[in-house]
Coordinates of C-alpha atoms in Angstrom, one line a residue:
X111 CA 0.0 0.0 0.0
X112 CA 1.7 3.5 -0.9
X113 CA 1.2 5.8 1.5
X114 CA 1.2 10.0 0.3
X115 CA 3.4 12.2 1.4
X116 CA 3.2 16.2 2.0
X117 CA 4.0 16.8 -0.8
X118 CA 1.0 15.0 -2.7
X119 CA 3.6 12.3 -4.0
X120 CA 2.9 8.6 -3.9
X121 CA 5.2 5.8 -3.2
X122 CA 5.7 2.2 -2.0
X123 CA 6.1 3.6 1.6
X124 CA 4.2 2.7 4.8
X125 CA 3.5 4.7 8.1
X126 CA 4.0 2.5 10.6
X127 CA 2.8 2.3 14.0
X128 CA 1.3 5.4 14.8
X129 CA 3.8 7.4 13.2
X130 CA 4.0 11.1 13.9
X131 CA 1.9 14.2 13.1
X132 CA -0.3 12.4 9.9
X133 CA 1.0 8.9 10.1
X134 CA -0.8 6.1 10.3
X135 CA -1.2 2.8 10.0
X136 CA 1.1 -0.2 10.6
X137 CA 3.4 -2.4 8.7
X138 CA 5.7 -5.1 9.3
X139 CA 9.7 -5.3 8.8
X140 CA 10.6 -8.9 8.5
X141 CA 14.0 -10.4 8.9
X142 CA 17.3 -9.2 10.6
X143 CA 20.7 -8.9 9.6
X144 CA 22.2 -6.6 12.6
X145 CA 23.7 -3.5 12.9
X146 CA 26.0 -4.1 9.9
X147 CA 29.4 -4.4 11.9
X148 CA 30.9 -7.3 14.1
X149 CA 31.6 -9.0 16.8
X150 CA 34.9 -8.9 19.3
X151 CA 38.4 -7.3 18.7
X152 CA 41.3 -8.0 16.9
X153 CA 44.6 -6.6 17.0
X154 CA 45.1 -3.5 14.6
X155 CA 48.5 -2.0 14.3
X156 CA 48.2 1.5 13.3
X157 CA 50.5 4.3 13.4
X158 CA 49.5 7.5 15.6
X159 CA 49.3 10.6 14.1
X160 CA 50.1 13.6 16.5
X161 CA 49.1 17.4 16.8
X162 CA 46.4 19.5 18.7
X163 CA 42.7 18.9 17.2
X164 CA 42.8 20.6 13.9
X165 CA 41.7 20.7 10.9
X166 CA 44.6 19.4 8.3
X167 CA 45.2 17.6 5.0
X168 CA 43.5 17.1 2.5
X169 CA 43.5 13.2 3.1
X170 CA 44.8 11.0 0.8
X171 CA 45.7 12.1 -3.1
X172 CA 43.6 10.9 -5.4
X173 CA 43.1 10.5 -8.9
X174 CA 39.7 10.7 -10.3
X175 CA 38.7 7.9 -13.1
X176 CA 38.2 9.6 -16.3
X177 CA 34.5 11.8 -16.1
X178 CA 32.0 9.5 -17.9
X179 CA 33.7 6.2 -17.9
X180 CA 30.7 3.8 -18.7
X181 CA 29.9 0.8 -16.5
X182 CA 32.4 -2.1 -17.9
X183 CA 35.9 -3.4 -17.4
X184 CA 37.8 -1.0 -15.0
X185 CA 41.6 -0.5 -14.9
X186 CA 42.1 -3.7 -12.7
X187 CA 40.3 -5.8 -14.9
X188 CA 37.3 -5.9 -13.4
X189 CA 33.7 -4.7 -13.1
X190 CA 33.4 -0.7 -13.0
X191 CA 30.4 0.5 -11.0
X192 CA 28.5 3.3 -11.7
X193 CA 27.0 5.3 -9.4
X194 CA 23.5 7.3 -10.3
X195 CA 23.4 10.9 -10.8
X196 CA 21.9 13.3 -8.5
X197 CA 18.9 14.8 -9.5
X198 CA 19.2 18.4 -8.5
X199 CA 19.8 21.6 -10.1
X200 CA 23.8 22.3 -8.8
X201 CA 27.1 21.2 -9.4
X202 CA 28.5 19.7 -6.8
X203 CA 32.1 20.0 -5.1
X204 CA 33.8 17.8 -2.6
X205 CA 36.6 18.1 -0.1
X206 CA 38.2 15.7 2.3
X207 CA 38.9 16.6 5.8
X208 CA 40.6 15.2 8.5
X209 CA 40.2 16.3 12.1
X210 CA 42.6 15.3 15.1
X211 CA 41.4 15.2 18.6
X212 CA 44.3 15.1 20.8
X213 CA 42.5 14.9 24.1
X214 CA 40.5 12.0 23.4
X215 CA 42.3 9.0 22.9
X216 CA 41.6 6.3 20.7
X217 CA 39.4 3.5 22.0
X218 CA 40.5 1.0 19.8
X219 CA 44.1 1.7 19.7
X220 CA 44.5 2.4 23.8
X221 CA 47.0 4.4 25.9
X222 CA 48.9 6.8 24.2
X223 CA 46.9 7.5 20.9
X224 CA 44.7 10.1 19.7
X225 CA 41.4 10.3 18.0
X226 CA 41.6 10.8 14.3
X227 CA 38.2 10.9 12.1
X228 CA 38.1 11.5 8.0
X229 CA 34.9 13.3 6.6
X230 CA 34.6 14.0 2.9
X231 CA 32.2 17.2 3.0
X232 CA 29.4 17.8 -0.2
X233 CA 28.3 21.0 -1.0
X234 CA 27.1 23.1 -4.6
X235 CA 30.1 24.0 -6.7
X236 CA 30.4 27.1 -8.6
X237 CA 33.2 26.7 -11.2
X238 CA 34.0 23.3 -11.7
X239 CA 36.3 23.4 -14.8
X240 CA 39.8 22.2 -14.0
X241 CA 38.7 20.2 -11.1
X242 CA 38.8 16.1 -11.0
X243 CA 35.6 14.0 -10.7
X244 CA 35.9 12.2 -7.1
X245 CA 36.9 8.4 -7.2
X246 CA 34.5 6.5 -4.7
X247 CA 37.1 4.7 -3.0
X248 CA 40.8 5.2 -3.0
X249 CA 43.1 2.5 -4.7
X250 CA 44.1 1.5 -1.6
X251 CA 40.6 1.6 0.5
X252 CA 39.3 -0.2 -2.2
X253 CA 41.7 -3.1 -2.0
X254 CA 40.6 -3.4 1.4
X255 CA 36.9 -2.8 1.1
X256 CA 37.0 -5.8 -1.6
X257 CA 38.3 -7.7 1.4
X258 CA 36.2 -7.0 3.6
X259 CA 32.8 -5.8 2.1
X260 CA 32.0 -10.1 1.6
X261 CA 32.5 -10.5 5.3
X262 CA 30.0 -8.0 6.5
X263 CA 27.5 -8.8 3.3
X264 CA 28.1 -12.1 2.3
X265 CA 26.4 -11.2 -0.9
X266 CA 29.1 -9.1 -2.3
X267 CA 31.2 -11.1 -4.7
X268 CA 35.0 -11.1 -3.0
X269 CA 36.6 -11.0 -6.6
X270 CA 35.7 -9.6 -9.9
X271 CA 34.9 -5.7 -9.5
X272 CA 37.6 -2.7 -9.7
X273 CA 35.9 -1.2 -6.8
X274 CA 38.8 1.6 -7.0
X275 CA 37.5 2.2 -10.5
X276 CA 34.0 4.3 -9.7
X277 CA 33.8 8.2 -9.9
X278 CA 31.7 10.3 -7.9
X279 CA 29.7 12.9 -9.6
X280 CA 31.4 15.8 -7.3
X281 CA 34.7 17.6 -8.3
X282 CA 37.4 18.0 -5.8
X283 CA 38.2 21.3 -4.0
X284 CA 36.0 22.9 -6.7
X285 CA 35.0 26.6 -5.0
X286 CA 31.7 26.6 -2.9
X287 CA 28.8 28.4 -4.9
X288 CA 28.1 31.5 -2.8
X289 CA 25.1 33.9 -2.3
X290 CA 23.8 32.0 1.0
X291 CA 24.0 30.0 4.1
X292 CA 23.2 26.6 3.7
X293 CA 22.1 23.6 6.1
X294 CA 24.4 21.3 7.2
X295 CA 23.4 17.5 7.6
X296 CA 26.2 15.0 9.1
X297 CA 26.0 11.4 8.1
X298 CA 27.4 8.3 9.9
X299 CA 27.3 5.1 8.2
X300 CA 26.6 1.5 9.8
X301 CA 29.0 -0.4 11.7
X302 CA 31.6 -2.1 9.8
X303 CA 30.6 0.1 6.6
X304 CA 32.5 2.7 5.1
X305 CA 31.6 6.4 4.6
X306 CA 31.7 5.7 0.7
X307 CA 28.4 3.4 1.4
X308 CA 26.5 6.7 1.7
X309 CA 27.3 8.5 -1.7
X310 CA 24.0 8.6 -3.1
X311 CA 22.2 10.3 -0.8
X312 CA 25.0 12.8 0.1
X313 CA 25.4 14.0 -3.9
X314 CA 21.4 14.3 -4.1
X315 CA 21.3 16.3 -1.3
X316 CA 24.4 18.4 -2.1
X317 CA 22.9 18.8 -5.5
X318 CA 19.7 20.4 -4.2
X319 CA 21.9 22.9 -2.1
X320 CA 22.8 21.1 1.2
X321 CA 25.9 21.0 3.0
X322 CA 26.8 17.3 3.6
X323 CA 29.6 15.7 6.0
X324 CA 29.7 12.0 5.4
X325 CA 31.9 10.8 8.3
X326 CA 34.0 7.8 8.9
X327 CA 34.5 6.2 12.3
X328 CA 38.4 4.3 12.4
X329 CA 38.7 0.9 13.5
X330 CA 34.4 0.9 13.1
X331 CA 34.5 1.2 9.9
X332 CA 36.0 -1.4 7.3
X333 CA 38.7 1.3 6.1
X334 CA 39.9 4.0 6.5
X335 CA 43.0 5.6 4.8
X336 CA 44.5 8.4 6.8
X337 CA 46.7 11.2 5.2
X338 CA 49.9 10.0 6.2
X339 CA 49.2 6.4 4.2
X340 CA 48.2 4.6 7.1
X341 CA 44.9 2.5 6.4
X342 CA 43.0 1.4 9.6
X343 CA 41.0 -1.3 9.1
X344 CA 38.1 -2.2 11.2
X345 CA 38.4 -4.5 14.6
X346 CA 35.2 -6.0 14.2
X347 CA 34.4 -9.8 13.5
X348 CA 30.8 -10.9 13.8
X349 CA 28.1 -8.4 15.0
X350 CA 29.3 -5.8 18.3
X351 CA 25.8 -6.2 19.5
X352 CA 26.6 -9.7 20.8
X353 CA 29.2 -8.0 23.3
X354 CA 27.4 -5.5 25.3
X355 CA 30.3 -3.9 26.2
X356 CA 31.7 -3.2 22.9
X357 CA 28.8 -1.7 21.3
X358 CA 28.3 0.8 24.1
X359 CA 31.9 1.7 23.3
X360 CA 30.7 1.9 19.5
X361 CA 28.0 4.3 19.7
X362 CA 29.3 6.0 22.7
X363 CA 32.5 7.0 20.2
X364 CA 30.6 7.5 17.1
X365 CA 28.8 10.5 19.1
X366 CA 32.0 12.1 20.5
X367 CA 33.3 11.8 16.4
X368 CA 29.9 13.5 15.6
X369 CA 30.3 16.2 18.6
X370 CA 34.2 16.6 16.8
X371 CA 32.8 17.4 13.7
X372 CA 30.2 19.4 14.4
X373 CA 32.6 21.6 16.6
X374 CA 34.4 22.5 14.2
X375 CA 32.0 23.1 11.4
X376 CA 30.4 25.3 14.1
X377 CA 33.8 27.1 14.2
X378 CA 34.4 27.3 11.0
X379 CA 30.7 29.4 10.1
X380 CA 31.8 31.5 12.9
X381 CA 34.1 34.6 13.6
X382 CA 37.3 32.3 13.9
X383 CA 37.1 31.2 10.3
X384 CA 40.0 33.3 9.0
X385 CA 42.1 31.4 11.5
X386 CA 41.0 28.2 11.4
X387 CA 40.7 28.1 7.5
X388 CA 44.9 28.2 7.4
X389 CA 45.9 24.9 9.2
X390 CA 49.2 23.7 8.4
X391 CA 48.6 21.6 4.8
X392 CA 45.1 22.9 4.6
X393 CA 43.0 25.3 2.9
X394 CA 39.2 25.1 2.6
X395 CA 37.7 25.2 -0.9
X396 CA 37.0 28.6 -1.4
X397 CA 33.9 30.1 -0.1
X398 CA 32.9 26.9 1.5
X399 CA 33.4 28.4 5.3
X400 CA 30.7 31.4 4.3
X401 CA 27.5 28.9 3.1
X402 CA 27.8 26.9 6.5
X403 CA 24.7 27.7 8.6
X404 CA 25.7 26.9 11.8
X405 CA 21.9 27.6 13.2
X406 CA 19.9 24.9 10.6
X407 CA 22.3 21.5 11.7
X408 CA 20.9 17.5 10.8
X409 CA 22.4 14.4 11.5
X410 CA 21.0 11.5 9.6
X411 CA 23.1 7.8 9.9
X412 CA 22.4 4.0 8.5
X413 CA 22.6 1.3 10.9
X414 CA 24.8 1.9 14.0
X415 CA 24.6 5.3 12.0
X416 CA 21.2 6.0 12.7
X417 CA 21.3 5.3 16.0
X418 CA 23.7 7.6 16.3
X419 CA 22.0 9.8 14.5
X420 CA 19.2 10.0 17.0
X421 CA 21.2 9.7 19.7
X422 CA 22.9 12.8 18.9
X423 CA 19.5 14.4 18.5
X424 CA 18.3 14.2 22.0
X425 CA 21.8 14.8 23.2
X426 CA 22.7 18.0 21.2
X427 CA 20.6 20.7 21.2
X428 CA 22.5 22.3 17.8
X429 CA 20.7 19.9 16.0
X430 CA 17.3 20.7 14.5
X431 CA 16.7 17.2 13.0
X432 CA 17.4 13.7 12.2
X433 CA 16.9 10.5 10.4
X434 CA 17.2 6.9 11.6
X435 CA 17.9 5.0 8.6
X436 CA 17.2 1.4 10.3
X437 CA 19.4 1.4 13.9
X438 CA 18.7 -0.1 16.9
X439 CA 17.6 2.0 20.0
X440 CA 18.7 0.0 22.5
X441 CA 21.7 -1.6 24.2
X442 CA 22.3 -5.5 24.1
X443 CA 20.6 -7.4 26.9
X444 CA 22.4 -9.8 29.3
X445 CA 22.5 -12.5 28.8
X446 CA 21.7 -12.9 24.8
X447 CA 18.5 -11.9 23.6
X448 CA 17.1 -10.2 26.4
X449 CA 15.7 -6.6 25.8
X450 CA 18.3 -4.5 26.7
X451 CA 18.2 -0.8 27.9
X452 CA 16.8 2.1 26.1
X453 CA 18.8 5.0 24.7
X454 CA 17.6 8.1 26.2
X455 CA 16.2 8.9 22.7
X456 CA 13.6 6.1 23.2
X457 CA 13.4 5.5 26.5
X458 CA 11.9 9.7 26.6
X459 CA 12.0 10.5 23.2
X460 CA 13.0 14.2 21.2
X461 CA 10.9 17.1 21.3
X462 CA 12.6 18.2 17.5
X463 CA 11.9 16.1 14.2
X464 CA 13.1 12.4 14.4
X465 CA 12.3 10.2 11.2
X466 CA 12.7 6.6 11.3
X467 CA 13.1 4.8 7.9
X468 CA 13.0 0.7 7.6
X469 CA 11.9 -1.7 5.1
X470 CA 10.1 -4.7 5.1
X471 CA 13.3 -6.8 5.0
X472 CA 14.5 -6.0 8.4
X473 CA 12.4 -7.0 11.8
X474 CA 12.9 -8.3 14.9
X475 CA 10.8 -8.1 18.5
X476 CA 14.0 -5.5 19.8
X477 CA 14.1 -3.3 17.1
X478 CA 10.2 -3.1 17.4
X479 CA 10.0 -2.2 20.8
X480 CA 12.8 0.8 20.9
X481 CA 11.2 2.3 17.5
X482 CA 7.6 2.0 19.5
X483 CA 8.7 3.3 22.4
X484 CA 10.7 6.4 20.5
X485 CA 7.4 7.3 18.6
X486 CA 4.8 6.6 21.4
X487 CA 7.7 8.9 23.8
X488 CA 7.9 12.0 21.2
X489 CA 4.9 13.5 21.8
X490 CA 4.1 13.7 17.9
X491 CA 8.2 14.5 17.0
X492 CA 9.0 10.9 15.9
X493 CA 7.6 9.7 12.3
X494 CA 8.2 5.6 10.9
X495 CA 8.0 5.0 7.5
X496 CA 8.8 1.7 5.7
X497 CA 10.1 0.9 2.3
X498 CA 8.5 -2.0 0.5
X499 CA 10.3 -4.5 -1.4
X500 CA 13.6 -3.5 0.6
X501 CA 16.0 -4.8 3.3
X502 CA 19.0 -3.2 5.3
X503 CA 21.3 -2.3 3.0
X504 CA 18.8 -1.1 0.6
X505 CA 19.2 2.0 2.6
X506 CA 23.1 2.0 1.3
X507 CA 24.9 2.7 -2.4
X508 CA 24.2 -1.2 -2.4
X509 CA 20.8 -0.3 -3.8
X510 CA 22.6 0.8 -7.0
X511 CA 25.4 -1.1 -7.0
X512 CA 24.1 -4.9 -6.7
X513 CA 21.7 -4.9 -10.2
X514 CA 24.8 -3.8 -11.8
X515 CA 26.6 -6.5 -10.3
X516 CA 23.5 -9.2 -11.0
X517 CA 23.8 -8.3 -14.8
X518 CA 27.3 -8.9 -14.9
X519 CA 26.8 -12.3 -13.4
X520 CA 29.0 -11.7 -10.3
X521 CA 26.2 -12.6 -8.2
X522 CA 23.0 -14.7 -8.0
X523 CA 19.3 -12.9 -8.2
X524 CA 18.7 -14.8 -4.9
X525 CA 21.8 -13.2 -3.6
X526 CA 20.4 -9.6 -4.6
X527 CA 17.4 -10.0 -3.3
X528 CA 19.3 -11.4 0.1
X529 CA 21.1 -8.1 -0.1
X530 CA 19.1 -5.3 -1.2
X531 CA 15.4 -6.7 -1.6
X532 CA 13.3 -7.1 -4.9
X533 CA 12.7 -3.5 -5.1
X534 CA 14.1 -1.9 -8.5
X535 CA 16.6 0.3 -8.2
X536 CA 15.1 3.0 -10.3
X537 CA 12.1 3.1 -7.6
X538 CA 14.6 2.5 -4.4
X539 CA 17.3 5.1 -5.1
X540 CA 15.0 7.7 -6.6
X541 CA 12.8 6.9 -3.1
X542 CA 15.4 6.8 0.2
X543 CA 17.1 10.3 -1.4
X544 CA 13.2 12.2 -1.9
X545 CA 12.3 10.6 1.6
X546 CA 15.2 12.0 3.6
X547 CA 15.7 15.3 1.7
X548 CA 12.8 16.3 2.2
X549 CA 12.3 15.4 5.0
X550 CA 15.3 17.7 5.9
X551 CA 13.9 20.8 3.8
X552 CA 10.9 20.3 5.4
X553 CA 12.2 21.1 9.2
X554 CA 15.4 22.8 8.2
X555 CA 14.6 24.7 5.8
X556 CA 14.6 25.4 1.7
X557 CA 18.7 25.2 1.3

């Protein structure tokens, strides 16, 4: 059943469980494949990069594939992946940060490190000539991401794509198109995933005028290449929600890297930005520090992301608005599959605009009850809506990228299906980017 929005458009979406200001209804999310990350530790040696927190480098250098390259053999020999264009009316620039937090150490490196997080930011580009089309993945991150991706989703074939071989639709450094301020939206991606998963929705909404941050979260995620060459790799195995203790860590440092971030894009719209747009190594895109809007902030997140997202909602008062793409509200019980404690977000729920987004692919009795209880607690603030047809990592570039890798016989329709649902991706993609931009227009404001 399709269920109108706002705006007067229809799609395969559900309200679900007495969901917000105009929802209604209820729908079922079947199935569960976890918060998308792992369980336990293992060892990861990783050099420690020092300095105050600043802003500096550029990240890693890149080399964009060539602007147009169609989907086929990539330099490596294998599949080349190609990710849909953004819909809006704006060019779009990107820019790779990397933020160092010297008084807060490292959880998963211990005594004696410091906290290092890489963000790519999004934004509308004014002149773009001269400036390189953004790979999706560095060589390097993409040589570990083939690694890795089959262990989180076992769908993923482990050989036969050039995963380094995809280009973004966004041109790097490219100057900032001026004339406004414009929201800002952070995004954290689910455990074990990389920031790259979240690409599609970050060019659509950078190409209908948003600000976009897309965040990684080192030794979470499944790489991470630092500026000095070093590539942390995650120190998951298995899901972290089977170790109570280690998913508390999880989300407890996926907010502090949010708060990190949002301090200094804070900073950086504020009267400090001649000083802090100098760091050694570093210089903004131009005009990017003047169409910040400190004052119109939104976090949204996938997985472990989007229950940091909402988290960081009730926790934050900067922020105006977020959106749960599909994340647990709880902790872990003890022992195994107990209900565990509520985050504060669902245990008293938000008094500011909280969307939740499933599918039908992805249900269990726990993720049930915290999405209830953060919609019955919100007084109104809280809306669930469900995509038909769809599973977890529907809500993910995998949307796009597993048909392409079905017609290339890499994997199985089954497999698909196990991985992104039935849904076609010329209804999905099109879908998750309308639903959560405007969502964000609607409470933050036309960009």
């Amino acid at each position: 059943m399709a269920n109108r929005d706002r705006d007067g458009d229809t799609y395969g979406v559900k309200a679900v469980v007495g969901a917000g200001r105009g929802g209604a209804g209820r729908a079922g999310v079947a199935g569960r494949t976890g918060p998308g990350g792992g369980v336990g530790r293992r060892a990861v040696a990783a050099a420690v990069l020092g300095g105050a927190v600043a802003l500096t480098g550029r990240g890693p250098a890149w080399a964009a594939p060539r602007p147009g390259s169609p989907v086929g053999a990539g330099a490596a020999g294998g599949l080349r992946l190609r990710l849909p264009a953004p819909s809006g009316p704006y060019r779009i620039g990107a820019s790779v940060l990397h933020l160092v937090d010297r008084e807060r150490p490292d959880p998963w490196l211990g005594a004696g490190s410091v906290r290092q997080v890489m963000a790519t930011v999004w934004y509308p580009a004014g002149d773009v000539r001269g400036r390189p089309r953004l790979p999706h993945m560095t060589p390097r991150a993409a040589g570990s991401f083939a690694s890795w991706a089959p262990r989180t989703h076992p769908q993923v074939p482990p050989t036969g794509v050039d995963w380094a071989a995809t280009a973004t639709h966004a041109h790097l450094d490219a100057p900032a198109l001026t004339g406004r301020r414009r929201p800002v939206l952070l995004y954290s991606p689910g455990g074990g995933d990389p920031r790259t998963l979240g690409t599609c929705v970050a060019e659509e909404l950078a190409s209908h005028g948003f600000v976009v941050v897309t965040l990684d979260h080192p030794g979470d995620a499944s790489e991470v290449e630092l500026p000095d060459g070093t590539l942390r790799e995650t120190v998951f195995i298995g899901d972290p929600r089977a170790d109570p203790e280690l998913f508390r860590t999880v989300i407890e440092t996926r907010l502090a890297d949010v708060r990190l971030v949002l301090d200094h894009l804070v900073g950086l719209a504020g009267p400090a930005t001649g000083r802090r747009r100098d760091q050694p190594g570093r210089a903004l895109p131009r005009g990017l520090a003047r169409v910040l809007d400190p004052h119109r902030v939104g976090v949204y997140g996938h997985s472990a992301g989007g229950t940091t997202a909402a988290q960081a909602l009730y926790d934050d008062r900067r922020i105006a608005a977020a959106a749960n793409l599909e994340g647990y509200l709880s902790h872990p019980g003890t022992p195994a599959g107990r209900p565990g404690p509520l985050f504060p977000v669902a245990r008293d729920g938000v008094d500011r605009p909280l969307l939740l987004l499933g599918t039908d692919g992805f249900r269990d009795a726990e993720f049930e009850r915290t999405w209830s209880a953060a919609v019955a607690r919100s007084r109104g603030h809280a809306t669930w809506r469900q995509i038909a047809g769809a599973t977890h990592a529907t809500l993910t570039d995998y949307a796009a990228l597993a048909p392409q890798l079905q017609a290339a016989g890499l994997i199985t329709a089954e497999a698909r299906a196990g991985l992104v649902g039935t849904i076609d991706p010329a209804r999905s993609v099109p879908l998750l980017r309308h639903l959560v931009r405007t969502f964000f227009a609607r409470h933050l404001g036309t960009p």
